[in-house]
GROMACS .gro file of C-alpha atoms in nm:
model
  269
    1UNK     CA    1   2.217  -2.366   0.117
    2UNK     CA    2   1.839  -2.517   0.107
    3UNK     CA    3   1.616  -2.221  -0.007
    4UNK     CA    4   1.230  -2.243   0.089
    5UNK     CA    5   0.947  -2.106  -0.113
    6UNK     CA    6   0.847  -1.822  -0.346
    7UNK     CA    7   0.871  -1.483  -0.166
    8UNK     CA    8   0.570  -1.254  -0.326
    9UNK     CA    9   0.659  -0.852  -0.383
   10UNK     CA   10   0.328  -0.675  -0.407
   11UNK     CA   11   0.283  -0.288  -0.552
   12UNK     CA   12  -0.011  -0.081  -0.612
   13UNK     CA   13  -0.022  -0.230  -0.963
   14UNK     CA   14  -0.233  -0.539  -0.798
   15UNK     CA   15  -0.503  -0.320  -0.631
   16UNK     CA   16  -0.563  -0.073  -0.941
   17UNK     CA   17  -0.876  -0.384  -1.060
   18UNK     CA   18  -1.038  -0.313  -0.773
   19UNK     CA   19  -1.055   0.064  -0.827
   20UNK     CA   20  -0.736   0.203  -0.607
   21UNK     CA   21  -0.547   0.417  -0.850
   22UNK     CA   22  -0.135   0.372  -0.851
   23UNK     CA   23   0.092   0.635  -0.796
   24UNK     CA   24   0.257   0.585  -1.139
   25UNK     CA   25   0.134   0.541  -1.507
   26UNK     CA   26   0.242   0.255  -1.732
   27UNK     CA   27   0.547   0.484  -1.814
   28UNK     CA   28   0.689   0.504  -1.492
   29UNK     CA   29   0.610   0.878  -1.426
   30UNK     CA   30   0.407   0.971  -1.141
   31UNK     CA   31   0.042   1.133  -1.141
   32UNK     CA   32   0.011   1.264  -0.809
   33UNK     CA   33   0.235   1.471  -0.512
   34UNK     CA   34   0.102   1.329  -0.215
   35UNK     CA   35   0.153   1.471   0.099
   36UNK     CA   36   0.458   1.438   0.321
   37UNK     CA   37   0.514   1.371   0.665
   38UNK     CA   38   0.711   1.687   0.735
   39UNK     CA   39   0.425   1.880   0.590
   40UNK     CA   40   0.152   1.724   0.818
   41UNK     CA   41   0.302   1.770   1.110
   42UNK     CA   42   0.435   2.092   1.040
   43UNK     CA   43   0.111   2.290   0.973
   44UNK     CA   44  -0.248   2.283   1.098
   45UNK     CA   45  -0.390   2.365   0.717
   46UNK     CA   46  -0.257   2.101   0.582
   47UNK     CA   47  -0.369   1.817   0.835
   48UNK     CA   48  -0.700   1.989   0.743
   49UNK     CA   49  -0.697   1.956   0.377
   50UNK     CA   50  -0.568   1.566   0.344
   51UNK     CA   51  -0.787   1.473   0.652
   52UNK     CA   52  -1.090   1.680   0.455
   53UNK     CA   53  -0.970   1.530   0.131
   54UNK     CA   54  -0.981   1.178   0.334
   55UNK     CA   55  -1.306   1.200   0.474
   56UNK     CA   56  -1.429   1.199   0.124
   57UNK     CA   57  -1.232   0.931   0.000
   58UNK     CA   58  -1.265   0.674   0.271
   59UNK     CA   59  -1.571   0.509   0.225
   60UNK     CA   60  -1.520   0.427  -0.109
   61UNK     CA   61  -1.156   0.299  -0.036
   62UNK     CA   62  -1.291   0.072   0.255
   63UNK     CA   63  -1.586  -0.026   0.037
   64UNK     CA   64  -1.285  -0.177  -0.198
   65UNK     CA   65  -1.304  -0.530  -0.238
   66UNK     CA   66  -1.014  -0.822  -0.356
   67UNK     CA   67  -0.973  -0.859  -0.703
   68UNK     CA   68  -0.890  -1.165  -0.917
   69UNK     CA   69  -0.550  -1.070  -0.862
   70UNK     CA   70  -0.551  -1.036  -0.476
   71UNK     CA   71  -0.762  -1.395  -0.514
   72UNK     CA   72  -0.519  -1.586  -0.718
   73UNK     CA   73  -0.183  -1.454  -0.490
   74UNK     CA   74  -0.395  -1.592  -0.188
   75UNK     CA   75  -0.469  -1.913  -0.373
   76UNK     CA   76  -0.128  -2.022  -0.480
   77UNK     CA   77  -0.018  -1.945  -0.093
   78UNK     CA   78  -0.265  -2.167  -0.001
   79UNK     CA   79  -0.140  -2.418  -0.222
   80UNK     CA   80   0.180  -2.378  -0.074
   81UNK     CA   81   0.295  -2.255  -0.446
   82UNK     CA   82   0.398  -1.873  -0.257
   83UNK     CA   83   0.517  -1.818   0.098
   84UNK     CA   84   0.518  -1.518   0.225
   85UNK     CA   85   0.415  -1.198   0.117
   86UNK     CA   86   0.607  -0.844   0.096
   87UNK     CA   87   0.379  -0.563   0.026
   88UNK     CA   88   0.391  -0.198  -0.051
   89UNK     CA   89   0.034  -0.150  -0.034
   90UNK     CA   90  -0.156  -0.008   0.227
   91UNK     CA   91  -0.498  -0.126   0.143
   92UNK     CA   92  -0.514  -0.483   0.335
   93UNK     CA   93  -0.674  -0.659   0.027
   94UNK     CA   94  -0.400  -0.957   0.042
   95UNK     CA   95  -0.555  -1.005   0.388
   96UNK     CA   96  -0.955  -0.981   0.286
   97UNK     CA   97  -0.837  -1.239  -0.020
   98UNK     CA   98  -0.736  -1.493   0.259
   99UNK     CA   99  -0.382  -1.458   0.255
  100UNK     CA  100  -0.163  -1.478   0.587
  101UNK     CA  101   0.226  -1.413   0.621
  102UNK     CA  102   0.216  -1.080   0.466
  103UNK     CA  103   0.434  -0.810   0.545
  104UNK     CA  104   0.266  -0.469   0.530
  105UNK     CA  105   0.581  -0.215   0.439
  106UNK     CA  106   0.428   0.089   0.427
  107UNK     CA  107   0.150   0.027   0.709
  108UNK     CA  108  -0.194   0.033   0.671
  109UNK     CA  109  -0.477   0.297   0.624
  110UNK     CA  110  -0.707   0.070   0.848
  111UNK     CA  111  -0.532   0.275   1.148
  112UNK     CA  112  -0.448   0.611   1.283
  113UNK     CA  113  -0.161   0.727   1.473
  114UNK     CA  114  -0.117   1.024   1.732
  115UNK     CA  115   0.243   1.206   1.605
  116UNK     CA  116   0.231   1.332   1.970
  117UNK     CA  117   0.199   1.043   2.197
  118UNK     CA  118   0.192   0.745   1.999
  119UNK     CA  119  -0.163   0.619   2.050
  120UNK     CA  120  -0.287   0.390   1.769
  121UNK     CA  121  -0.714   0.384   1.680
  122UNK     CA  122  -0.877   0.228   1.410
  123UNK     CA  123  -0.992   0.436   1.136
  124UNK     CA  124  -1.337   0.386   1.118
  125UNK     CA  125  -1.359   0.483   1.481
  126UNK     CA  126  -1.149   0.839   1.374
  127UNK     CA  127  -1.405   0.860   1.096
  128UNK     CA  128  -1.676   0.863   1.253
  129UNK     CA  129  -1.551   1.154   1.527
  130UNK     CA  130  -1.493   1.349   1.198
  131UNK     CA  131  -1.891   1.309   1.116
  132UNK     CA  132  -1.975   1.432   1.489
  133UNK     CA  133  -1.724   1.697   1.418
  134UNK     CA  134  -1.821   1.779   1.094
  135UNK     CA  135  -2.216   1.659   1.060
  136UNK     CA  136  -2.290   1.940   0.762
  137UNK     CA  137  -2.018   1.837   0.550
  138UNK     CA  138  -2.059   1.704   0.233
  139UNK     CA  139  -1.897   1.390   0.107
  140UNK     CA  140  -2.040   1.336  -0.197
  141UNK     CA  141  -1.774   1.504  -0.379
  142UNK     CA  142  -1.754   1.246  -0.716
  143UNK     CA  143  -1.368   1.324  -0.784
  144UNK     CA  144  -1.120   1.019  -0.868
  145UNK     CA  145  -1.014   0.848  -0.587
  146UNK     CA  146  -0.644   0.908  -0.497
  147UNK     CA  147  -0.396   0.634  -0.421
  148UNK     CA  148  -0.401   0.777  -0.059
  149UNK     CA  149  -0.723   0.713  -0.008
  150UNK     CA  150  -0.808   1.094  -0.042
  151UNK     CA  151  -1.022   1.302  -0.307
  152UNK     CA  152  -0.935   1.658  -0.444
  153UNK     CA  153  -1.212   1.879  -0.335
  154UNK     CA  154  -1.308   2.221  -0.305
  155UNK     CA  155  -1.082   2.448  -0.098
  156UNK     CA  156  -1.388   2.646  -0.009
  157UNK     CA  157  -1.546   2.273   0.159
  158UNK     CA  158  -1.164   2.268   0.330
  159UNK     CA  159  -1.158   2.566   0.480
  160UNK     CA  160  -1.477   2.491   0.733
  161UNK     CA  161  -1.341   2.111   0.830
  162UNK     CA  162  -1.278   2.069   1.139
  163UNK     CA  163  -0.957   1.833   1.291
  164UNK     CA  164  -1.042   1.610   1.536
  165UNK     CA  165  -0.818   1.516   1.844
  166UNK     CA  166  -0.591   1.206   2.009
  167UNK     CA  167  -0.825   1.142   2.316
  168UNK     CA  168  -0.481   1.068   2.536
  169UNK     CA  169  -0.304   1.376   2.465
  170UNK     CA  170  -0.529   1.597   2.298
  171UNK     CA  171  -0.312   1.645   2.023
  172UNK     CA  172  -0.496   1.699   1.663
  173UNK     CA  173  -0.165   1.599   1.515
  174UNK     CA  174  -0.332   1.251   1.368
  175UNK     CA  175  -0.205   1.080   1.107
  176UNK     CA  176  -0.329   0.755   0.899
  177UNK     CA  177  -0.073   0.483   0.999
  178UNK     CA  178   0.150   0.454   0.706
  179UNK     CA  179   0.485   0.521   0.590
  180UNK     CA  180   0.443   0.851   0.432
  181UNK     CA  181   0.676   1.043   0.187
  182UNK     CA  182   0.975   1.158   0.360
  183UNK     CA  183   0.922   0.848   0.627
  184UNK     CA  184   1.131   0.576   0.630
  185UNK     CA  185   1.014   0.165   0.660
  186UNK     CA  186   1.101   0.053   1.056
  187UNK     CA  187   1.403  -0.095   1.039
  188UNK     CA  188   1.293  -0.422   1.273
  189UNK     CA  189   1.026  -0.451   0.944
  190UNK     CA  190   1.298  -0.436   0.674
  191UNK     CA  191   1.564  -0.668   0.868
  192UNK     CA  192   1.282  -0.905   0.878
  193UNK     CA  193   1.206  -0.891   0.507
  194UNK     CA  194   1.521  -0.917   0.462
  195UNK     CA  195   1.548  -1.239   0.603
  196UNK     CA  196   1.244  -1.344   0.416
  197UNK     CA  197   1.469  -1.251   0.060
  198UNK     CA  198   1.750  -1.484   0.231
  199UNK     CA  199   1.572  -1.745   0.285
  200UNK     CA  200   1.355  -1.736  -0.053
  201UNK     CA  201   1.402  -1.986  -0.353
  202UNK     CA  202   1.275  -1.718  -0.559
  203UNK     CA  203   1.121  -1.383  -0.612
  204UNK     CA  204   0.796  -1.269  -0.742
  205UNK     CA  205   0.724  -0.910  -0.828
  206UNK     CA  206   0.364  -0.840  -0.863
  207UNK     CA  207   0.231  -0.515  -0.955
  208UNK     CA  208   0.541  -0.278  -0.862
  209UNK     CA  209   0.725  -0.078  -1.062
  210UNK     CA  210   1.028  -0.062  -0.813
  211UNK     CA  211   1.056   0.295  -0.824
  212UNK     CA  212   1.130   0.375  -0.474
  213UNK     CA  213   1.386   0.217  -0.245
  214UNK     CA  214   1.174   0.056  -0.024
  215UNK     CA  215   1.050  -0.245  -0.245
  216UNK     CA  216   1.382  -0.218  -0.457
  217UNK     CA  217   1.632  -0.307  -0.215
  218UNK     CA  218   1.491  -0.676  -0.181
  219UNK     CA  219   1.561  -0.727  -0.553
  220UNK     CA  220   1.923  -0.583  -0.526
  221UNK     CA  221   1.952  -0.815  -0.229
  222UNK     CA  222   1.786  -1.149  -0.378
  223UNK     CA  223   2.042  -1.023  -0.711
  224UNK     CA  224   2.360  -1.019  -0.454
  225UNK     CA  225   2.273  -1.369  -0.329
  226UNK     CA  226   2.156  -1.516  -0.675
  227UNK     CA  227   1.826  -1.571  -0.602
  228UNK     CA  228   1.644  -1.554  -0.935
  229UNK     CA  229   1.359  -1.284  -0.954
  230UNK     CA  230   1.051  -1.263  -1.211
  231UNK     CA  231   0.856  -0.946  -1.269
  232UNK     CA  232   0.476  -0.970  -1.338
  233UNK     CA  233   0.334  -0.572  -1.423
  234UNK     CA  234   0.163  -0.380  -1.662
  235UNK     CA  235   0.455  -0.111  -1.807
  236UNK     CA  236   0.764   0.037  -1.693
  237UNK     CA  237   1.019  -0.141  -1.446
  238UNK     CA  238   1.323  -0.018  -1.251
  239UNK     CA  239   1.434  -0.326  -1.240
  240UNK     CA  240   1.707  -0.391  -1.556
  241UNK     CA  241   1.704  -0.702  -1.750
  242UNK     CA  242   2.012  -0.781  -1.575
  243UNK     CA  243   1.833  -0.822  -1.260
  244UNK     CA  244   1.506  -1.040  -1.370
  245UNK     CA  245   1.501  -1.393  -1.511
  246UNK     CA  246   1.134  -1.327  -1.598
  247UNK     CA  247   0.974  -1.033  -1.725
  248UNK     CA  248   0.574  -1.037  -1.833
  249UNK     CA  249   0.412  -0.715  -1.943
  250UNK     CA  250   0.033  -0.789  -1.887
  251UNK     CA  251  -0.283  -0.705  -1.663
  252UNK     CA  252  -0.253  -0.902  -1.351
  253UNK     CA  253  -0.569  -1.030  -1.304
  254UNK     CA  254  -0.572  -1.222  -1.583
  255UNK     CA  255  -0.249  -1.325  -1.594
  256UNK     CA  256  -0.270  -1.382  -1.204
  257UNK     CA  257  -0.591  -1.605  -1.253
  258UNK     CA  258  -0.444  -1.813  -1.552
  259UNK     CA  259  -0.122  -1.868  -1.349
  260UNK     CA  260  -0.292  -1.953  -1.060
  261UNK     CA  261  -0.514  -2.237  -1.249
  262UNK     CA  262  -0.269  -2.371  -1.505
  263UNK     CA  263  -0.033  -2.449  -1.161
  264UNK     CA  264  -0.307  -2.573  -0.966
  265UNK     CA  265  -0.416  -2.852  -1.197
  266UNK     CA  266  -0.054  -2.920  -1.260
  267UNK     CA  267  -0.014  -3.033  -0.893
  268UNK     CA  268  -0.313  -3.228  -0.884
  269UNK     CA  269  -0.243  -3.416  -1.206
   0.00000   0.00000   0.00000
């Protein structure tokens, strides 16, 4: 069978240069509990602390910009050196670098979603009903950002936030429009992936330590059909030597940046 181009397999690992923490330290273990589906929908106090916690956070998460990582990914696409582009991150930075093709797998904080009804707003637009529903609240709250987006505050600045509401059903049960904890990846999303693996020459892991299911079934799948696979991150992978041709232990900038160049000027030479 005649393969096409490099698939790319993005994780959090790529975004941490531009000051969006990862779930996971270089050992694999992981810093923070977020929040789970079940939980926000289940109870009023806690759709009040994370969307508290998140109107704190957000600005600086949308004030994040690309990285040398994000620039050099969107520079060897454009060289037609990667094809498309698998990501676990939620941050659009692959986009704001200039790449196209990617695959967003666990959705996008950039939007908010009504649990009730469905309805689908931008987030800036849901922010700024939170500042006309909150216009005494204090943001300024200098904790480290989260990888959600959010920042741990105060419970005493939690308890007075107030929720804001779906404008088509009135429902305050809003949530940013990802795949949370305890949701699964639509499966129309992964059978399309899928068929991204199958029809890759090769795999690229950037930035992902594999731990959960949802970016590690592509490399069990690219395995099955022996497509090769090559892991660029900085520590601990679930992937076993077994399963990668290529394993590199370093920053990705750098490394993203040098690959990027040295394989540019190869092709024009």
């Amino acid at each position: 069978m005649s393969r096409g181009g490099v698939l790319a397999l993005t994780g959090a690992g790529l975004s941490t240069e531009s000051g969006i923490p990862d779930y996971r330290g270089a050992d694999g273990h992981r810093r923070f509990a977020p929040m789970t589906a079940q939980q926000l929908l289940a109870d009023s106090a806690a759709r009040q602390r994370y969307w508290a916690r998140s109107f704190v956070g957000w600005p600086r998460f949308a004030a994040a910009e690309p990285n040398s990582g994000h620039i050099a990914v969107a520079a060897l696409q454009q060289a037609g050196l990667i094809g498309p582009i698998i990501t676990q991150n939620v941050d659009g930075l692959h986009q704001a670098a200039g790449a196209y093709r990617v695959a967003e797998l666990h959705g996008s904080l950039t939007h908010v979603v009504c649990m009730h009804c469905g309805e689908r707003y931008e987030r800036s637009m849901v922010d700024e009903w939170l500042r006309l529903a909150n216009p005494d609240f204090d943001r300024s709250a200098d904790g480290p950002l989260r990888p959600d987006g959010d920042v741990a505050i105060a419970e005493s600045l939690i308890d007075g936030f107030r929720l804001v509401h779906c404008i088509i059903c009135g429902s305050d049960l809003l949530k940013p429009d990802v795949v949370m904890f305890g949701e699964s990846v639509p499966k129309p999303l992964v059978e399309r992936c899928f068929a991204q693996v199958h029809a890759a020459r090769a795999i690229l892991v950037l930035g992902s330590s594999l731990a959960v299911m949802s970016g590690y079934r592509f490399i069990r799948r690219a395995v099955r059909e022996g497509i090769p696979v090559a892991v660029v991150t900085h520590g601990w992978t679930r992937a076993t030597d077994e399963e990668v041709s290529v394993r590199i232990d370093a920053p990705l900038g750098l490394t993203l940046r040098s690959l990027a160049k040295d394989l540019t000027e190869r092709r024009a030479s």
